[in-house]
Amino acid sequence: METWRLALILTAISLSHPRTGALEKLAEPDLTGPSSALAGSVVEFYCELPGKPVNLSVQYELYVESDPGRLIGEYSSLSENPATFFHVITQKHDGRIICKVSGHNNTDIESSFSKGLDFRVIVPVELESILSRLSLWSVWEGQTLTLQCKKSRGTYVSYDWFWNDAPVRTPYDRNEDTLTIHRVSEQNAGDYKCVASNHNDTATFTSSANLTVHIKAPNTVPPSVVIVVFSSFALLSAAVISCCVYGVVLRRRYSRKYPERPGKTRPDEEEEEKEDYLIGSLLCYCW
């Protein structure tokens, strides 16, 4: 008798909940919330399931698309009202947020996913200084000057450069936080300021740093001075060469005319030639 009653119960259940061989797929949920928020603030996200089946307990899950294995929120409800998630915002919330809905403890329900909600976590910007690879007191004309804003904190930061309190409009190379000036000249000397900013839906945050750049011109000599120095050097070189040639000629002539003769005294004529030889040697000793 008990077996017969059990069979009747199972038959009634199968008739009231027929299996078609396919899972029932939930509609696509709608995820709403702000597009950005300050780190540390409290934010609400809402996930609503249109056409929710009656008496179905729905499981709502929030996660960041880049890390689907890590849930940032869970909610279960029989109500047709949207699921509400309260979150204290941290860096883990940054990215595209997805809401997943599924049947709570019901394997006959196929899950569905919302469209992504792009969400930015804003950390107010703070700058430390402006960095340079060159010594700012010895930047020479023609060198490449690279200035970089160094921040201690901040997300989604944009940068603006100022030179002597005016916006830098010359088409220098810019790459996020870096300003590069090729072949600097004295016209590039002055005070440089980097202004960094970021903002969310309700506030804007800025920070700035200043730097003074000194450009040195290479030491140049006037052309007239170069001509005078070169001419004087040429004349001096000619005089030295002439002196050497004259000394060599005198010495060789003396050596041929008066060869060494041991034990014999040189005549007066030889002494005169010797004096000429010594004069030539004193003028420029060259052999």
Short mmCIF file of C-alpha atoms in Angstrom, two decimals:
data_model
loop_
_atom_site.label_atom_id
_atom_site.label_comp_id
_atom_site.label_asym_id
_atom_site.label_seq_id
_atom_site.Cartn_x
_atom_site.Cartn_y
_atom_site.Cartn_z
CA MET A 1 0.00 0.00 0.00
CA GLU A 2 2.78 2.40 0.91
CA THR A 3 4.52 1.72 -2.39
CA TRP A 4 1.33 2.45 -4.30
CA ARG A 5 0.86 5.77 -2.47
CA LEU A 6 4.44 6.81 -3.21
CA ALA A 7 3.96 6.04 -6.89
CA LEU A 8 0.83 8.23 -6.97
CA ILE A 9 2.72 11.13 -5.35
CA LEU A 10 5.59 10.92 -7.82
CA THR A 11 3.12 10.75 -10.73
CA ALA A 12 1.31 13.87 -9.49
CA ILE A 13 4.60 15.74 -9.15
CA SER A 14 5.69 14.80 -12.67
CA LEU A 15 2.33 15.91 -14.10
CA SER A 16 2.43 19.26 -12.30
CA HIS A 17 6.08 19.90 -13.28
CA PRO A 18 6.63 18.31 -16.69
CA ARG A 19 10.21 18.05 -17.98
CA THR A 20 10.68 19.06 -21.60
CA GLY A 21 14.36 18.23 -21.70
CA ALA A 22 15.40 21.90 -21.81
CA LEU A 23 16.21 24.26 -18.94
CA GLU A 24 14.11 27.35 -18.36
CA LYS A 25 16.27 30.37 -19.13
CA LEU A 26 15.81 33.52 -17.09
CA ALA A 27 15.46 36.89 -18.81
CA GLU A 28 18.46 39.24 -19.02
CA PRO A 29 18.68 41.27 -15.79
CA ASP A 30 19.12 45.05 -15.70
CA LEU A 31 22.05 46.33 -13.66
CA THR A 32 22.05 50.01 -12.67
CA GLY A 33 24.34 52.17 -10.54
CA PRO A 34 26.80 55.06 -10.75
CA SER A 35 29.62 55.11 -13.30
CA SER A 36 32.24 56.19 -10.75
CA ALA A 37 32.74 56.72 -7.05
CA LEU A 38 35.42 57.74 -4.59
CA ALA A 39 37.38 55.02 -2.88
CA GLY A 40 35.93 54.57 0.60
CA SER A 41 32.46 55.87 -0.28
CA VAL A 42 29.26 53.81 -0.02
CA VAL A 43 27.48 53.02 -3.29
CA GLU A 44 24.26 51.19 -4.20
CA PHE A 45 23.89 48.88 -7.18
CA TYR A 46 20.52 47.54 -8.33
CA CYS A 47 19.89 44.34 -10.29
CA GLU A 48 16.34 43.73 -11.55
CA LEU A 49 15.01 40.59 -13.25
CA PRO A 50 12.16 41.37 -15.68
CA GLY A 51 9.34 38.82 -15.79
CA LYS A 52 10.51 37.01 -12.70
CA PRO A 53 8.68 33.63 -12.36
CA VAL A 54 6.24 33.52 -9.48
CA ASN A 55 7.43 31.66 -6.37
CA LEU A 56 10.95 31.36 -7.77
CA SER A 57 13.74 32.19 -5.36
CA VAL A 58 16.35 34.06 -7.40
CA GLN A 59 20.05 34.18 -6.64
CA TYR A 60 21.72 37.49 -7.59
CA GLU A 61 25.52 37.69 -7.82
CA LEU A 62 27.80 40.64 -8.60
CA TYR A 63 31.34 40.30 -9.91
CA VAL A 64 33.92 42.23 -11.92
CA GLU A 65 34.27 40.91 -15.45
CA SER A 66 38.07 40.73 -15.26
CA ASP A 67 37.84 38.45 -12.20
CA PRO A 68 34.71 36.28 -12.60
CA GLY A 69 35.77 33.86 -9.90
CA ARG A 70 35.60 36.51 -7.19
CA LEU A 71 32.14 37.64 -6.08
CA ILE A 72 31.76 41.16 -4.76
CA GLY A 73 28.08 40.74 -3.76
CA GLU A 74 25.36 38.10 -3.23
CA TYR A 75 21.60 38.42 -2.74
CA SER A 76 18.67 35.93 -2.67
CA SER A 77 15.01 36.92 -2.88
CA LEU A 78 11.50 35.67 -3.64
CA SER A 79 10.34 39.22 -4.17
CA GLU A 80 9.95 40.84 -7.57
CA ASN A 81 11.72 43.95 -6.31
CA PRO A 82 15.23 44.64 -7.59
CA ALA A 83 18.13 43.26 -5.61
CA THR A 84 20.00 46.05 -3.81
CA PHE A 85 23.73 45.86 -3.11
CA PHE A 86 25.42 48.27 -0.68
CA HIS A 87 29.18 48.47 -1.10
CA VAL A 88 32.07 50.33 0.49
CA ILE A 89 34.12 51.05 -2.61
CA THR A 90 37.66 49.72 -2.89
CA GLN A 91 40.01 49.10 -5.80
CA LYS A 92 38.51 45.62 -6.33
CA HIS A 93 35.34 47.29 -7.68
CA ASP A 94 37.19 48.99 -10.53
CA GLY A 95 36.23 47.60 -13.94
CA ARG A 96 33.12 46.28 -15.68
CA ILE A 97 30.57 44.93 -13.19
CA ILE A 98 28.22 42.07 -14.17
CA CYS A 99 25.05 40.82 -12.46
CA LYS A 100 24.31 37.11 -12.73
CA VAL A 101 20.85 35.71 -11.91
CA SER A 102 20.02 32.05 -11.36
CA GLY A 103 17.48 29.87 -9.57
CA HIS A 104 18.33 29.52 -5.92
CA ASN A 105 18.95 25.81 -5.35
CA ASN A 106 17.08 25.06 -8.58
CA THR A 107 19.00 23.24 -11.29
CA ASP A 108 16.10 23.46 -13.75
CA ILE A 109 16.74 27.19 -14.23
CA GLU A 110 19.40 28.42 -16.65
CA SER A 111 21.37 31.45 -15.47
CA SER A 112 21.53 34.73 -17.34
CA PHE A 113 23.80 37.76 -17.21
CA SER A 114 23.34 41.52 -17.38
CA LYS A 115 25.18 43.86 -19.68
CA GLY A 116 28.37 45.23 -18.16
CA LEU A 117 28.34 48.42 -16.09
CA ASP A 118 31.63 50.29 -16.49
CA PHE A 119 32.65 51.51 -13.06
CA ARG A 120 35.66 53.64 -12.11
CA VAL A 121 37.12 53.85 -8.62
CA ILE A 122 38.48 57.36 -8.11
CA VAL A 123 41.46 57.92 -5.83
CA PRO A 124 42.14 61.68 -5.47
CA VAL A 125 45.42 62.65 -7.12
CA GLU A 126 48.46 63.86 -5.22
CA LEU A 127 51.71 64.88 -6.93
CA GLU A 128 55.15 64.62 -5.36
CA SER A 129 57.39 66.48 -7.80
CA ILE A 130 58.54 66.92 -11.39
CA LEU A 131 61.44 64.68 -12.36
CA SER A 132 64.11 65.26 -15.00
CA ARG A 133 66.90 63.03 -16.29
CA LEU A 134 69.15 66.08 -16.73
CA SER A 135 70.54 68.38 -14.09
CA LEU A 136 68.28 71.42 -14.36
CA TRP A 137 71.21 73.75 -13.68
CA SER A 138 73.27 72.44 -16.59
CA VAL A 139 70.86 71.92 -19.49
CA TRP A 140 72.73 72.90 -22.63
CA GLU A 141 71.27 74.13 -25.88
CA GLY A 142 70.58 71.28 -28.29
CA GLN A 143 69.94 68.66 -25.59
CA THR A 144 66.64 66.80 -25.10
CA LEU A 145 64.79 67.75 -21.94
CA THR A 146 62.27 65.29 -20.48
CA LEU A 147 60.02 66.29 -17.57
CA GLN A 148 57.81 63.80 -15.74
CA CYS A 149 55.07 64.32 -13.16
CA LYS A 150 55.54 61.92 -10.27
CA LYS A 151 52.34 61.17 -8.34
CA SER A 152 52.11 59.51 -4.97
CA ARG A 153 48.48 58.44 -5.50
CA GLY A 154 45.59 58.86 -7.90
CA THR A 155 43.60 57.00 -10.55
CA TYR A 156 42.27 58.08 -13.95
CA VAL A 157 44.55 61.11 -13.91
CA SER A 158 44.92 63.65 -16.73
CA TYR A 159 47.84 66.08 -16.98
CA ASP A 160 48.26 69.66 -18.21
CA TRP A 161 51.56 71.50 -18.58
CA PHE A 162 52.21 75.21 -18.07
CA TRP A 163 55.27 77.28 -18.92
CA ASN A 164 55.62 80.61 -17.07
CA ASP A 165 51.93 80.28 -16.03
CA ALA A 166 50.75 79.89 -19.65
CA PRO A 167 49.51 76.60 -21.14
CA VAL A 168 52.17 74.78 -23.15
CA ARG A 169 50.89 74.94 -26.72
CA THR A 170 54.07 74.13 -28.64
CA PRO A 171 53.72 70.62 -30.10
CA TYR A 172 56.21 68.94 -27.80
CA ASP A 173 56.05 65.18 -27.33
CA ARG A 174 53.58 64.22 -24.61
CA ASN A 175 52.98 60.77 -23.17
CA GLU A 176 50.54 60.67 -20.25
CA ASP A 177 52.58 62.24 -17.43
CA THR A 178 55.66 63.17 -19.52
CA LEU A 179 56.68 66.28 -21.49
CA THR A 180 59.64 66.01 -23.88
CA ILE A 181 61.36 69.01 -25.53
CA HIS A 182 63.85 68.20 -28.28
CA ARG A 183 66.82 70.48 -29.02
CA VAL A 184 66.16 72.98 -26.27
CA SER A 185 67.23 76.60 -26.61
CA GLU A 186 67.40 79.60 -24.30
CA GLN A 187 63.78 80.31 -25.22
CA ASN A 188 62.74 77.15 -23.33
CA ALA A 189 64.13 78.38 -19.99
CA GLY A 190 61.62 79.26 -17.30
CA ASP A 191 59.16 77.87 -14.76
CA TYR A 192 57.31 74.67 -15.63
CA LYS A 193 54.20 73.50 -13.82
CA CYS A 194 52.41 70.18 -14.05
CA VAL A 195 48.73 70.14 -13.05
CA ALA A 196 47.15 66.72 -12.52
CA SER A 197 43.43 66.20 -12.07
CA ASN A 198 40.79 63.50 -11.82
CA HIS A 199 37.08 63.64 -11.05
CA ASN A 200 34.01 61.62 -10.33
CA ASP A 201 30.38 62.59 -10.80
CA THR A 202 30.37 65.13 -7.98
CA ALA A 203 33.88 66.49 -7.43
CA THR A 204 37.17 67.30 -9.18
CA PHE A 205 40.57 66.87 -7.55
CA THR A 206 43.76 68.66 -8.65
CA SER A 207 47.38 68.78 -7.59
CA SER A 208 50.37 70.65 -9.03
CA ALA A 209 54.17 70.71 -8.93
CA ASN A 210 56.63 73.41 -10.08
CA LEU A 211 60.12 73.32 -11.53
CA THR A 212 62.55 75.97 -12.85
CA VAL A 213 64.68 75.04 -15.87
CA HIS A 214 67.91 76.88 -16.73
CA ILE A 215 69.26 76.62 -20.29
CA LYS A 216 72.95 77.30 -20.91
CA ALA A 217 74.31 78.43 -24.27
CA PRO A 218 77.65 76.88 -25.32
CA ASN A 219 80.66 79.20 -25.09
CA THR A 220 81.33 80.73 -28.52
CA VAL A 221 84.29 82.76 -29.80
CA PRO A 222 83.77 85.67 -32.23
CA PRO A 223 84.95 84.88 -35.78
CA SER A 224 87.39 87.85 -35.76
CA VAL A 225 89.16 86.43 -32.71
CA VAL A 226 89.36 82.99 -34.35
CA ILE A 227 90.96 84.54 -37.48
CA VAL A 228 93.56 86.48 -35.45
CA VAL A 229 94.50 83.46 -33.33
CA PHE A 230 94.76 81.19 -36.35
CA SER A 231 96.89 83.70 -38.28
CA SER A 232 99.23 84.21 -35.33
CA PHE A 233 99.62 80.48 -34.93
CA ALA A 234 100.41 80.09 -38.63
CA LEU A 235 103.07 82.84 -38.50
CA LEU A 236 104.63 81.37 -35.37
CA SER A 237 104.72 77.93 -36.95
CA ALA A 238 106.41 79.33 -40.06
CA ALA A 239 109.01 81.13 -37.93
CA VAL A 240 109.79 77.99 -35.94
CA ILE A 241 110.19 75.91 -39.10
CA SER A 242 112.44 78.53 -40.71
CA CYS A 243 114.54 78.70 -37.54
CA CYS A 244 114.95 74.92 -37.50
CA VAL A 245 115.93 74.78 -41.17
CA TYR A 246 118.49 77.57 -40.71
CA GLY A 247 120.00 75.86 -37.68
CA VAL A 248 120.28 72.54 -39.51
CA VAL A 249 121.95 74.18 -42.52
CA LEU A 250 124.54 75.97 -40.37
CA ARG A 251 125.37 72.87 -38.38
CA ARG A 252 125.82 70.66 -41.41
CA ARG A 253 127.95 73.27 -43.18
CA TYR A 254 130.13 73.61 -40.12
CA SER A 255 130.51 69.84 -39.77
CA ARG A 256 131.58 69.40 -43.41
CA LYS A 257 134.03 72.32 -43.37
CA TYR A 258 135.64 71.56 -40.06
CA PRO A 259 135.65 67.86 -39.31
CA GLU A 260 136.91 66.71 -35.95
CA ARG A 261 140.76 66.75 -35.84
CA PRO A 262 142.19 65.39 -32.60
CA GLY A 263 145.11 67.33 -31.12
CA LYS A 264 144.73 70.37 -33.40
CA THR A 265 143.55 73.86 -32.56
CA ARG A 266 140.83 75.48 -34.72
CA PRO A 267 141.86 78.71 -36.58
CA ASP A 268 140.09 82.02 -36.16
CA GLU A 269 137.96 81.37 -39.24
CA GLU A 270 136.83 78.17 -37.67
CA GLU A 271 135.91 80.04 -34.49
CA GLU A 272 133.74 82.44 -36.49
CA GLU A 273 131.98 79.55 -38.20
CA LYS A 274 131.52 77.97 -34.79
CA GLU A 275 129.83 81.12 -33.51
CA ASP A 276 127.40 81.00 -36.47
CA TYR A 277 126.73 77.38 -35.69
CA LEU A 278 126.01 78.13 -32.03
CA ILE A 279 123.68 80.97 -33.00
CA GLY A 280 121.76 78.65 -35.30
CA SER A 281 121.55 76.03 -32.57
CA LEU A 282 120.29 78.57 -30.05
CA LEU A 283 117.65 79.81 -32.43
CA CYS A 284 116.23 76.34 -32.81
CA TYR A 285 117.97 73.12 -31.91
CA CYS A 286 116.85 70.66 -34.54
CA TRP A 287 118.78 67.70 -35.82
#
